[in-house]
Tab-separated table of C-alpha atoms in Angstrom:
chain	number	residue	atom	x	y	z
I	1	MET	CA	-41.739	25.651	-11.206
I	2	THR	CA	-40.323	27.635	-8.272
I	3	GLN	CA	-38.933	31.059	-9.252
I	4	PHE	CA	-35.217	31.609	-8.714
I	5	THR	CA	-34.707	34.677	-6.506
I	6	VAL	CA	-31.859	36.789	-5.238
I	7	ALA	CA	-32.182	34.881	-1.957
I	8	HIS	CA	-31.433	31.619	-3.800
I	9	LEU	CA	-28.464	33.273	-5.468
I	10	LEU	CA	-27.104	34.449	-2.138
I	11	GLN	CA	-27.079	30.838	-0.908
I	12	ARG	CA	-24.160	30.470	-3.337
I	13	ALA	CA	-22.658	33.817	-2.306
I	14	ASP	CA	-19.321	32.373	-1.161
I	15	ARG	CA	-18.794	30.441	-4.389
I	16	LEU	CA	-19.900	33.348	-6.594
I	17	GLY	CA	-18.018	35.981	-4.583
I	18	MET	CA	-21.106	38.114	-4.067
I	19	ARG	CA	-22.756	40.021	-1.258
I	20	LEU	CA	-25.925	42.074	-0.895
I	21	VAL	CA	-25.443	45.729	0.111
I	22	ALA	CA	-28.991	47.060	-0.241
I	23	GLY	CA	-32.504	46.181	-1.339
I	24	PRO	CA	-34.751	43.124	-0.933
I	25	VAL	CA	-33.871	39.488	-1.640
I	26	ASP	CA	-37.200	38.271	-3.008
I	27	ALA	CA	-36.768	39.645	-6.545
I	28	ALA	CA	-37.165	36.871	-9.137
I	29	ILE	CA	-34.291	36.437	-11.610
I	30	ALA	CA	-35.313	35.456	-15.148
I	31	ARG	CA	-31.933	35.983	-16.822
I	32	VAL	CA	-28.514	37.587	-16.317
I	33	GLU	CA	-26.718	40.035	-18.621
I	34	VAL	CA	-23.564	42.152	-18.610
I	35	VAL	CA	-24.721	45.733	-19.321
I	36	GLU	CA	-22.894	49.077	-19.334
I	37	LEU	CA	-24.661	51.712	-17.243
I	38	PRO	CA	-25.578	53.928	-20.257
I	39	ASP	CA	-27.343	50.913	-21.835
I	40	LEU	CA	-29.308	50.007	-18.735
I	41	ARG	CA	-32.538	51.409	-20.240
I	42	ASP	CA	-32.479	48.576	-22.809
I	43	ALA	CA	-32.539	45.779	-20.167
I	44	THR	CA	-35.752	43.778	-19.834
I	45	TYR	CA	-37.965	42.896	-16.879
I	46	GLY	CA	-36.524	40.291	-14.483
I	47	THR	CA	-32.918	40.710	-15.670
I	48	LEU	CA	-30.055	40.682	-13.201
I	49	VAL	CA	-27.665	43.269	-14.589
I	50	ILE	CA	-23.910	43.000	-14.047
I	51	VAL	CA	-22.106	46.312	-14.543
I	52	PRO	CA	-18.585	45.641	-15.953
I	53	GLY	CA	-15.381	47.485	-15.071
I	54	ASP	CA	-13.176	47.818	-12.015
I	55	ALA	CA	-13.724	51.546	-11.536
I	56	ALA	CA	-16.718	52.550	-9.462
I	57	PRO	CA	-19.212	54.741	-11.391
I	58	ALA	CA	-19.993	58.243	-10.219
I	59	PRO	CA	-22.620	58.401	-7.474
I	60	TYR	CA	-25.106	60.374	-9.605
I	61	LEU	CA	-24.892	57.699	-12.342
I	62	VAL	CA	-25.655	55.039	-9.747
I	63	ASP	CA	-28.711	57.003	-8.579
I	64	VAL	CA	-29.982	57.296	-12.162
I	65	ALA	CA	-29.347	53.569	-12.752
I	66	LEU	CA	-31.294	52.527	-9.659
I	67	ARG	CA	-34.277	54.676	-10.691
I	68	GLN	CA	-34.207	53.070	-14.127
I	69	ALA	CA	-33.861	49.572	-12.632
I	70	SER	CA	-36.904	50.170	-10.437
I	71	ALA	CA	-38.947	51.460	-13.355
I	72	LEU	CA	-37.964	48.532	-15.583
I	73	GLY	CA	-38.560	45.898	-12.885
I	74	LEU	CA	-34.993	44.554	-13.003
I	75	ALA	CA	-34.050	41.704	-10.660
I	76	GLY	CA	-31.028	43.597	-9.374
I	77	VAL	CA	-27.795	45.382	-10.218
I	78	VAL	CA	-24.337	43.955	-9.535
I	79	PHE	CA	-21.356	46.317	-9.223
I	80	SER	CA	-17.626	45.509	-9.014
I	81	SER	CA	-15.717	45.147	-5.747
I	82	GLY	CA	-14.588	48.796	-5.765
I	83	PHE	CA	-18.156	50.021	-5.451
I	84	THR	CA	-19.222	52.032	-2.383
I	85	LEU	CA	-22.927	52.508	-1.680
I	86	THR	CA	-23.922	56.059	-0.825
I	87	GLU	CA	-26.733	56.857	1.568
I	88	THR	CA	-28.871	58.210	-1.292
I	89	ALA	CA	-28.325	55.079	-3.396
I	90	GLY	CA	-29.229	52.884	-0.424
I	91	ALA	CA	-32.490	54.736	0.068
I	92	LEU	CA	-33.328	54.480	-3.656
I	93	ALA	CA	-32.632	50.713	-3.613
I	94	GLU	CA	-34.895	50.141	-0.624
I	95	ARG	CA	-37.686	52.398	-1.857
I	96	GLY	CA	-37.535	51.092	-5.439
I	97	ARG	CA	-37.084	47.470	-4.280
I	98	VAL	CA	-33.942	46.968	-6.335
I	99	PRO	CA	-31.368	44.541	-4.947
I	100	VAL	CA	-27.849	45.992	-5.114
I	101	LEU	CA	-25.011	43.466	-4.994
I	102	VAL	CA	-21.232	43.631	-5.115
I	103	SER	CA	-19.030	40.987	-6.745
I	104	GLU	CA	-15.663	40.243	-5.153
I	105	GLY	CA	-12.842	39.922	-7.680
I	106	ILE	CA	-14.668	37.983	-10.416
I	107	ARG	CA	-14.803	39.266	-13.982
I	108	ALA	CA	-18.243	40.349	-15.121
I	109	THR	CA	-18.416	37.836	-17.977
I	110	ASP	CA	-17.262	34.926	-15.755
I	111	LEU	CA	-19.773	35.904	-13.111
I	112	ALA	CA	-22.559	36.067	-15.696
I	113	VAL	CA	-21.750	32.570	-16.937
I	114	ALA	CA	-21.658	31.205	-13.359
I	115	ILE	CA	-24.981	32.841	-12.423
I	116	ASP	CA	-26.595	31.672	-15.661
I	117	ARG	CA	-25.613	28.095	-14.774
I	118	VAL	CA	-27.121	28.545	-11.341
I	119	ILE	CA	-30.381	29.893	-12.768
I	120	SER	CA	-30.723	27.281	-15.508
I	121	GLY	CA	-29.597	24.412	-13.267
I	122	GLY	CA	-28.777	21.141	-15.026
I	123	ALA	CA	-25.676	18.968	-14.899
I	124	ALA	CA	-23.201	21.841	-15.125
I	125	GLU	CA	-24.644	23.620	-12.083
I	126	THR	CA	-24.950	20.353	-10.185
I	127	MET	CA	-21.268	19.540	-10.698
I	128	THR	CA	-20.208	23.122	-9.940
I	129	ARG	CA	-22.045	23.112	-6.607
I	130	ALA	CA	-20.772	19.656	-5.717
I	131	SER	CA	-17.183	20.610	-6.568
I	132	TYR	CA	-17.399	23.765	-4.508
I	133	ALA	CA	-18.793	21.853	-1.520
I	134	ILE	CA	-15.958	19.332	-1.763
I	135	GLU	CA	-13.430	22.149	-2.051
I	136	GLN	CA	-14.755	23.867	1.071
I	137	ALA	CA	-14.854	20.623	3.083
I	138	SER	CA	-11.316	19.736	1.953
I	139	ALA	CA	-10.009	23.101	3.134
I	140	ILE	CA	-11.518	22.472	6.585
I	141	ALA	CA	-10.170	18.908	6.693
I	142	ALA	CA	-6.632	20.183	6.102
I	143	ASP	CA	-6.742	22.071	9.409
I	144	PRO	CA	-6.172	19.677	12.373
I	145	ALA	CA	-7.937	22.097	14.701
I	146	ARG	CA	-11.245	21.912	12.808
I	147	SER	CA	-13.981	19.399	13.511
I	148	ALA	CA	-16.348	17.185	11.556
I	149	ASP	CA	-19.145	19.657	12.328
I	150	ASP	CA	-17.072	22.400	10.690
I	151	MET	CA	-16.733	20.287	7.537
I	152	LEU	CA	-20.459	19.593	7.441
I	153	ALA	CA	-21.263	23.281	7.917
I	154	ALA	CA	-18.863	24.383	5.171
I	155	ALA	CA	-20.064	21.790	2.669
I	156	GLY	CA	-23.697	22.474	3.533
I	157	ALA	CA	-23.255	26.209	3.055
I	158	ALA	CA	-21.652	25.594	-0.341
I	159	LEU	CA	-24.535	23.338	-1.387
I	160	GLY	CA	-27.178	25.602	0.088
I	161	ILE	CA	-28.648	22.776	2.164
I	162	SER	CA	-28.046	21.448	5.669
I	163	LEU	CA	-25.767	18.412	6.155
I	164	THR	CA	-25.701	16.450	9.410
I	165	MET	CA	-24.078	13.270	10.649
I	166	GLN	CA	-26.504	10.601	11.826
I	167	GLU	CA	-24.967	8.148	14.297
I	168	ASP	CA	-25.236	4.492	13.319
I	169	PRO	CA	-22.766	1.929	14.753
I	170	ASN	CA	-24.093	-0.635	12.255
I	171	ALA	CA	-23.483	1.424	9.109
I	172	ALA	CA	-22.269	-0.786	6.261
I	173	TRP	CA	-18.999	-0.076	4.486
I	174	THR	CA	-20.936	-0.259	1.194
I	175	ASP	CA	-22.990	2.791	2.217
I	176	ARG	CA	-21.532	5.663	0.152
I	177	ALA	CA	-22.371	8.190	2.875
I	178	ALA	CA	-21.012	6.106	5.773
I	179	VAL	CA	-18.438	7.553	8.191
I	180	PHE	CA	-15.833	5.183	9.640
I	181	ILE	CA	-12.933	5.563	12.052
I	182	GLY	CA	-10.575	2.955	10.677
I	183	GLU	CA	-12.822	-0.107	10.518
I	184	VAL	CA	-15.306	1.187	13.077
I	185	PRO	CA	-18.652	2.460	11.692
I	186	ILE	CA	-19.695	5.763	13.253
I	187	GLY	CA	-22.686	6.858	11.185
I	188	ARG	CA	-23.551	8.491	7.875
I	189	VAL	CA	-23.765	11.979	6.383
I	190	VAL	CA	-27.364	12.977	5.649
I	191	ALA	CA	-28.674	15.867	3.513
I	192	GLU	CA	-31.876	17.549	4.701
I	193	VAL	CA	-33.388	17.369	1.208
I	194	THR	CA	-32.824	15.246	-1.871
I	195	ASP	CA	-30.431	17.158	-4.076
I	196	PRO	CA	-28.341	16.021	-7.097
I	197	ALA	CA	-25.309	18.076	-6.084
I	198	ALA	CA	-25.464	16.684	-2.553
I	199	SER	CA	-25.620	13.150	-3.968
I	200	PHE	CA	-22.257	13.779	-5.639
I	201	ALA	CA	-20.648	15.653	-2.745
I	202	VAL	CA	-21.846	13.711	0.313
I	203	PRO	CA	-19.787	10.505	-0.265
I	204	ILE	CA	-16.582	12.535	-0.589
I	205	VAL	CA	-17.452	14.682	2.433
I	206	ALA	CA	-18.099	11.470	4.393
I	207	SER	CA	-14.712	10.141	3.313
I	208	LEU	CA	-12.986	13.376	4.377
I	209	ILE	CA	-14.694	13.222	7.768
I	210	SER	CA	-13.688	9.558	8.159
I	211	ARG	CA	-10.024	10.307	7.485
I	212	SER	CA	-10.051	13.382	9.703
I	213	LEU	CA	-11.631	11.504	12.630
I	214	HIS	CA	-9.222	8.603	12.185
I	215	ARG	CA	-6.256	10.980	12.289
I	216	GLN	CA	-7.579	12.719	15.407
I	217	ILE	CA	-8.281	9.433	17.208
I	218	ARG	CA	-4.872	8.033	16.265
I	219	GLU	CA	-3.096	11.115	17.602
I	220	ARG	CA	-5.287	11.222	20.698
I	221	PHE	CA	-4.878	7.604	21.742
I	222	ALA	CA	-1.461	6.715	20.288
I	223	PRO	CA	0.322	6.783	23.695
I	224	ASN	CA	-2.430	4.622	25.197
I	225	GLN	CA	-2.089	2.090	22.373
I	226	SER	CA	1.673	1.817	22.864
I	227	ARG	CA	1.200	1.156	26.570
I	228	ALA	CA	-1.514	-1.415	25.813
I	229	ASP	CA	0.874	-3.284	23.503
I	230	LEU	CA	3.450	-3.395	26.279
I	231	ILE	CA	0.840	-4.720	28.746
I	232	VAL	CA	0.088	-7.608	26.379
I	233	GLU	CA	3.784	-8.464	26.161
I	234	LEU	CA	4.066	-8.313	29.952
I	235	VAL	CA	1.054	-10.571	30.525
I	236	LEU	CA	2.282	-13.171	28.040
I	237	ALA	CA	5.956	-13.106	29.085
I	238	GLU	CA	7.660	-15.597	31.379
I	239	ALA	CA	7.842	-14.511	35.019
I	240	ALA	CA	11.640	-14.223	34.859
I	241	ARG	CA	11.347	-11.394	32.288
I	242	VAL	CA	9.040	-9.130	34.300
I	243	ASP	CA	11.786	-6.753	35.450
I	244	ALA	CA	12.774	-6.109	31.829
I	245	PHE	CA	9.466	-4.280	31.275
I	246	ILE	CA	9.916	-1.674	33.998
I	247	ALA	CA	12.167	0.721	32.066
I	248	PRO	CA	10.186	0.638	28.777
I	249	ALA	CA	6.972	1.121	30.748
I	250	ALA	CA	8.401	4.183	32.495
I	251	ARG	CA	9.358	5.706	29.136
I	252	LEU	CA	5.782	5.218	27.906
I	253	GLY	CA	4.252	6.665	31.059
I	254	LEU	CA	2.937	3.352	32.403
I	255	PRO	CA	3.457	3.309	36.211
I	256	LEU	CA	3.953	-0.411	36.801
I	257	HIS	CA	4.863	0.258	40.455
I	258	LEU	CA	1.236	1.231	41.240
I	259	THR	CA	-1.737	-1.096	41.821
I	260	HIS	CA	-3.520	-2.726	38.897
I	261	ALA	CA	-6.887	-4.451	38.552
I	262	ALA	CA	-7.662	-6.383	35.366
I	263	ALA	CA	-10.825	-7.559	33.637
I	264	TRP	CA	-10.887	-10.248	30.946
I	265	LEU	CA	-13.664	-10.214	28.343
I	266	ARG	CA	-14.001	-13.434	26.346
I	267	PRO	CA	-16.411	-13.872	23.395
I	268	ARG	CA	-18.107	-17.187	22.736
I	269	GLN	CA	-20.556	-18.171	19.998
I	270	ARG	CA	-23.529	-19.891	21.588
I	271	PHE	CA	-23.666	-22.765	19.108
I	272	ASP	CA	-20.075	-23.029	17.843
I	273	PRO	CA	-17.322	-22.411	20.430
I	274	ASN	CA	-14.646	-22.458	17.726
I	275	GLN	CA	-16.150	-19.640	15.665
I	276	ARG	CA	-14.395	-16.268	15.799
I	277	PRO	CA	-16.417	-13.135	16.568
I	278	PRO	CA	-17.360	-10.647	13.817
I	279	HIS	CA	-14.285	-8.826	12.564
I	280	ALA	CA	-15.644	-5.320	13.161
I	281	VAL	CA	-16.546	-5.836	16.829
I	282	ALA	CA	-13.039	-5.674	18.351
I	283	PRO	CA	-11.991	-2.261	16.930
I	284	ALA	CA	-15.426	-0.813	17.705
I	285	VAL	CA	-15.244	-2.038	21.308
I	286	GLU	CA	-11.706	-0.708	21.669
I	287	LEU	CA	-12.727	2.749	20.443
I	288	PHE	CA	-15.793	2.756	22.710
I	289	ALA	CA	-13.662	1.772	25.705
I	290	LEU	CA	-10.999	4.415	25.047
I	291	GLN	CA	-13.617	7.139	24.781
I	292	LEU	CA	-15.483	5.809	27.823
I	293	VAL	CA	-12.503	5.957	30.173
I	294	GLU	CA	-10.962	9.157	28.811
I	295	GLU	CA	-12.542	11.354	31.481
I	296	HIS	CA	-11.929	8.944	34.378
I	297	PRO	CA	-9.256	9.959	36.895
I	298	GLU	CA	-7.690	6.484	36.917
I	299	LEU	CA	-5.286	5.297	34.233
I	300	TRP	CA	-7.044	2.819	31.932
I	301	HIS	CA	-5.955	0.576	29.101
I	302	ILE	CA	-7.692	-1.874	26.803
I	303	ALA	CA	-5.673	-4.445	24.869
I	304	TYR	CA	-6.539	-7.433	22.734
I	305	ILE	CA	-5.036	-10.902	23.096
I	306	GLN	CA	-6.377	-12.717	20.056
I	307	ASP	CA	-10.166	-12.219	20.384
I	308	ASP	CA	-10.166	-11.521	24.126
I	309	ALA	CA	-10.180	-7.998	25.544
I	310	LEU	CA	-7.997	-7.193	28.551
I	311	ILE	CA	-9.087	-4.102	30.500
I	312	VAL	CA	-6.650	-2.721	33.081
I	313	SER	CA	-7.295	-0.004	35.667
I	314	THR	CA	-4.260	1.486	37.447
I	315	GLN	CA	-4.438	3.492	40.689
I	316	ASP	CA	-2.361	4.499	43.676
I	317	HIS	CA	-1.805	1.874	46.368
I	318	GLY	CA	-4.703	1.515	48.778
I	319	ALA	CA	-7.259	3.332	46.624
I	320	GLY	CA	-10.733	2.340	47.725
I	321	ASP	CA	-13.347	0.693	45.501
I	322	HIS	CA	-10.749	-0.187	42.883
I	323	GLN	CA	-12.470	-3.391	41.798
I	324	ARG	CA	-15.927	-1.774	41.928
I	325	ARG	CA	-14.863	0.943	39.478
I	326	LEU	CA	-13.245	-1.684	37.282
I	327	ARG	CA	-16.507	-3.607	37.259
I	328	GLU	CA	-18.591	-0.536	36.393
I	329	VAL	CA	-16.474	0.286	33.346
I	330	ALA	CA	-15.910	-3.307	32.233
I	331	THR	CA	-19.624	-4.203	32.336
I	332	ARG	CA	-20.447	-1.207	30.141
I	333	ILE	CA	-17.855	-2.422	27.648
I	334	GLN	CA	-19.312	-5.936	27.940
I	335	ASP	CA	-22.836	-4.657	27.203
I	336	TYR	CA	-21.618	-2.653	24.208
I	337	ALA	CA	-19.769	-5.651	22.750
I	338	GLN	CA	-22.823	-7.858	23.250
I	339	THR	CA	-25.056	-5.321	21.489
I	340	LEU	CA	-22.713	-5.059	18.515
I	341	ALA	CA	-22.145	-8.800	18.101
I	342	GLY	CA	-25.800	-9.829	18.356
I	343	ASP	CA	-27.747	-12.488	20.208
I	344	GLU	CA	-25.746	-15.429	18.862
I	345	TRP	CA	-22.709	-14.216	20.791
I	346	THR	CA	-21.927	-14.006	24.498
I	347	TYR	CA	-19.252	-11.925	26.188
I	348	THR	CA	-18.235	-13.345	29.544
I	349	LEU	CA	-16.411	-11.048	31.948
I	350	GLY	CA	-13.875	-12.126	34.541
I	351	LEU	CA	-12.594	-9.703	37.182
I	352	GLY	CA	-9.202	-9.962	38.867
I	353	THR	CA	-8.235	-8.492	42.218
I	354	PRO	CA	-6.170	-5.289	42.640
I	355	GLN	CA	-2.469	-6.205	42.792
I	356	PRO	CA	0.656	-4.025	43.140
I	357	SER	CA	3.629	-3.892	40.717
I	358	ALA	CA	4.295	-5.502	37.352
I	359	ALA	CA	3.969	-8.987	38.799
I	360	GLY	CA	0.656	-7.941	40.328
I	361	LEU	CA	-0.653	-6.803	36.950
I	362	ARG	CA	0.183	-10.251	35.569
I	363	GLN	CA	-1.480	-11.900	38.566
I	364	SER	CA	-4.665	-9.827	38.250
I	365	ALA	CA	-4.846	-10.544	34.517
I	366	ALA	CA	-4.429	-14.280	35.186
I	367	GLU	CA	-7.169	-14.146	37.815
I	368	ALA	CA	-9.489	-12.348	35.426
I	369	ARG	CA	-8.813	-14.826	32.654
I	370	VAL	CA	-9.383	-17.831	34.873
I	371	ALA	CA	-12.563	-16.278	36.264
I	372	ALA	CA	-13.943	-15.804	32.741
I	373	ASP	CA	-12.895	-19.311	31.691
I	374	SER	CA	-14.415	-20.817	34.824
I	375	ALA	CA	-17.752	-19.151	34.166
I	376	ILE	CA	-17.760	-20.450	30.582
I	377	ALA	CA	-16.782	-23.947	31.687
I	378	ALA	CA	-19.647	-23.922	34.196
I	379	GLY	CA	-22.139	-22.775	31.558
I	380	ARG	CA	-22.497	-19.219	32.921
I	381	LEU	CA	-21.930	-17.577	29.525
I	382	GLY	CA	-22.407	-13.826	29.286
I	383	GLY	CA	-22.156	-13.252	33.025
I	384	VAL	CA	-19.680	-11.517	35.321
I	385	GLU	CA	-17.353	-13.704	37.388
I	386	VAL	CA	-15.391	-12.260	40.301
I	387	THR	CA	-12.163	-13.946	41.419
I	388	ASP	CA	-12.529	-15.986	44.582
I	389	VAL	CA	-9.439	-15.090	46.601
I	390	THR	CA	-9.856	-17.768	49.267
I	391	GLY	CA	-9.478	-21.523	49.507
I	392	LEU	CA	-8.340	-24.046	46.934
I	393	ARG	CA	-9.320	-21.903	44.004
I	394	ARG	CA	-6.758	-19.264	44.952
I	395	VAL	CA	-4.042	-21.921	45.021
I	396	LEU	CA	-5.161	-23.196	41.630
I	397	LEU	CA	-5.048	-19.651	40.284
I	398	ASP	CA	-1.389	-19.432	41.209
I	399	PHE	CA	-0.717	-22.641	39.325
I	400	TYR	CA	-2.683	-21.435	36.326
I	401	ALA	CA	-0.902	-18.058	36.309
I	402	SER	CA	2.487	-19.738	36.002
I	403	PRO	CA	3.161	-20.916	32.412
I	404	ILE	CA	5.743	-23.439	33.631
I	405	SER	CA	3.413	-25.003	36.226
I	406	ARG	CA	0.528	-24.961	33.792
I	407	ASN	CA	2.566	-26.690	31.098
I	408	LEU	CA	3.811	-29.369	33.506
I	409	LEU	CA	0.280	-30.174	34.643
I	410	GLN	CA	-0.938	-30.081	31.056
I	411	ASP	CA	1.580	-32.775	30.137
I	412	VAL	CA	-0.045	-35.125	32.663
I	413	LEU	CA	-3.376	-35.040	30.816
I	414	GLN	CA	-2.070	-34.716	27.275
I	415	PRO	CA	-2.903	-38.346	26.323
I	416	LEU	CA	-6.581	-37.599	26.898
I	417	ASP	CA	-6.506	-34.928	24.181
I	418	ALA	CA	-6.369	-37.695	21.595
I	419	LEU	CA	-10.056	-38.257	22.345
I	420	GLY	CA	-10.992	-34.852	20.955
I	421	PRO	CA	-12.005	-31.684	22.883
I	422	GLU	CA	-15.476	-32.781	24.006
I	423	ARG	CA	-14.592	-36.342	25.027
I	424	ALA	CA	-11.371	-35.136	26.677
I	425	THR	CA	-13.352	-32.734	28.875
I	426	THR	CA	-15.775	-35.537	29.785
I	427	ALA	CA	-12.817	-37.743	30.719
I	428	VAL	CA	-11.310	-34.991	32.915
I	429	ARG	CA	-14.631	-34.478	34.733
I	430	THR	CA	-14.958	-38.218	35.258
I	431	LEU	CA	-11.391	-38.414	36.568
I	432	VAL	CA	-11.947	-35.558	39.053
I	433	ALA	CA	-15.112	-37.170	40.380
I	434	TYR	CA	-13.352	-40.524	40.730
I	435	LEU	CA	-10.226	-39.156	42.466
I	436	SER	CA	-12.077	-36.713	44.753
I	437	ASN	CA	-14.208	-39.633	45.969
I	438	ARG	CA	-11.138	-41.720	46.875
I	439	ASN	CA	-11.375	-43.964	43.797
I	440	SER	CA	-14.977	-44.967	44.599
I	441	LEU	CA	-16.965	-45.884	41.494
I	442	THR	CA	-20.216	-45.704	43.441
I	443	HIS	CA	-19.677	-42.214	44.874
I	444	ALA	CA	-18.283	-40.935	41.568
I	445	GLY	CA	-21.320	-42.360	39.756
I	446	ARG	CA	-23.647	-40.580	42.176
I	447	GLU	CA	-21.844	-37.268	41.536
I	448	LEU	CA	-21.876	-37.753	37.748
I	449	THR	CA	-25.395	-39.220	37.698
I	450	LEU	CA	-24.038	-42.402	36.141
I	451	HIS	CA	-24.194	-46.112	36.981
I	452	PRO	CA	-20.987	-47.264	38.721
I	453	ASN	CA	-20.366	-49.670	35.818
I	454	ALA	CA	-20.412	-46.750	33.395
I	455	VAL	CA	-17.852	-44.907	35.543
I	456	GLY	CA	-15.759	-48.087	35.655
I	457	TYR	CA	-15.856	-48.384	31.870
I	458	ARG	CA	-14.731	-44.780	31.477
I	459	MET	CA	-11.964	-45.170	34.069
I	460	LYS	CA	-10.636	-48.295	32.356
I	461	ARG	CA	-10.168	-46.313	29.134
I	462	ILE	CA	-8.649	-43.342	31.039
I	463	ARG	CA	-6.149	-45.551	32.855
I	464	GLU	CA	-5.089	-47.103	29.544
I	465	LEU	CA	-4.467	-43.672	28.012
I	466	LEU	CA	-2.679	-42.084	30.982
I	467	ASP	CA	-0.677	-45.192	31.898
I	468	VAL	CA	-0.214	-44.055	35.541
I	469	ASP	CA	-0.796	-45.688	38.913
I	470	LEU	CA	-3.848	-43.943	40.369
I	471	ASN	CA	-3.492	-45.926	43.564
I	472	ASP	CA	-0.270	-44.092	44.362
I	473	PRO	CA	-1.097	-41.065	46.629
I	474	ASP	CA	1.437	-38.708	44.995
I	475	THR	CA	0.338	-39.646	41.483
I	476	ARG	CA	-3.296	-39.325	42.448
I	477	PHE	CA	-2.674	-35.824	43.873
I	478	ALA	CA	-0.777	-34.664	40.745
I	479	VAL	CA	-3.452	-35.964	38.376
I	480	GLU	CA	-6.307	-34.406	40.366
I	481	LEU	CA	-4.461	-31.098	40.528
I	482	ALA	CA	-3.933	-31.202	36.766
I	483	CYS	CA	-7.618	-31.934	36.215
I	484	ARG	CA	-8.789	-29.084	38.450
I	485	VAL	CA	-6.419	-26.569	36.855
I	486	ARG	CA	-7.595	-27.617	33.405
I	487	LEU	CA	-11.267	-27.281	34.347
I	488	LEU	CA	-10.581	-23.974	36.073
I	489	GLY	CA	-9.039	-22.574	32.905
I	490	GLY	CA	-11.773	-23.973	30.697
I	491	ALA	CA	-9.183	-25.647	28.442
I	492	GLY	CA	-10.652	-27.869	25.830
I	493	THR	CA	-14.164	-26.415	26.275
């Protein structure tokens, strides 16, 4: 069994209110007793003697006591807080190898009981050390200016062992030592050695760190969160209400008059498109994104619209490389989300173009959303899709960005939805091929890799459901436009 020394005792110095003023620290302590100085000659080998009384003894009595302690092989002598070590006494302690300690404001009998518990160990000492560690960590946690490292250092010093925080973004909430910020796993508190007192204290220290970090993050990013909420409202609002957001945005420090570029990150389960992503991914991604962009000179926001993440970068008008910087940040967020969610999930990223003003933010967000949806509809899951700002697709984006236009075109194809999502999408693709080939079953069949009779069979059913005249040029144009907008947005896929 390892001998308990003065050095071990001093590891609990803060809790016991003790300090070493002279002598070595390797003296082994066999027992502890409260002894008056005149009775010191009766103490036995290996005893740590506590001298009672608040008044400091005369220096010559201290010199005599230290000579006796050396001759008897005592483990050390503890004086009260009023004690002052003379130069002669210090020399005697060093030469006689007698540790001299001072207790700070603790009665001799109470100190003896506490030290005896430390020496004998057992459940009482375990709980005392654990309680003291929790007390020290709690005191640090109450100060907003102190950090998690400060809490670990204080608790570790109280326990006499080192505590560290091991990062682990996959830590389970059932892990008693896990550290979370809200619902986001950060890691776990780890003790350098297996220790019963640490086993009691570590879960509570981890909980204190979790609450402290959550408070700091909430205070740090609260303004950003309020602005992100307003961005979501702006993106989802009708175009006629855009001006109503300018004043609230100004109060929150969101400069809507500048230029905005948006990225849209959409999760999709590889085998079940209707399955929602793991609950813990969204808050973890949000926290990662906020910390990632904190040091960037641009103004950044991340907001969630259902399961989709909307990332917005705001800069002065005409700033160069706006979309490139958006892509750099957004792809790092995409990679992090993919890593957290696992291989069964994909995160497809759509990038909008930089646009000025509140209306421009809405436009860029719509572009980003359509870009992501288009990639998914085309089977490019998990990739990065950049908005094509030229040609027909740009026109379709404008239609898709307008809720009124989108709803009107959606009404045209609504009868096909009775077929179910998968068959409705097949019908829309068939209809586009048929109309874009001037109602030619042969050419449509070649495009769809189908026999013309099969295309004719499909079109017969589609005509019955839509009940429109596809030979009429205006009707044909409206239906094809509706089909292309639906496919562009990935609706029903």
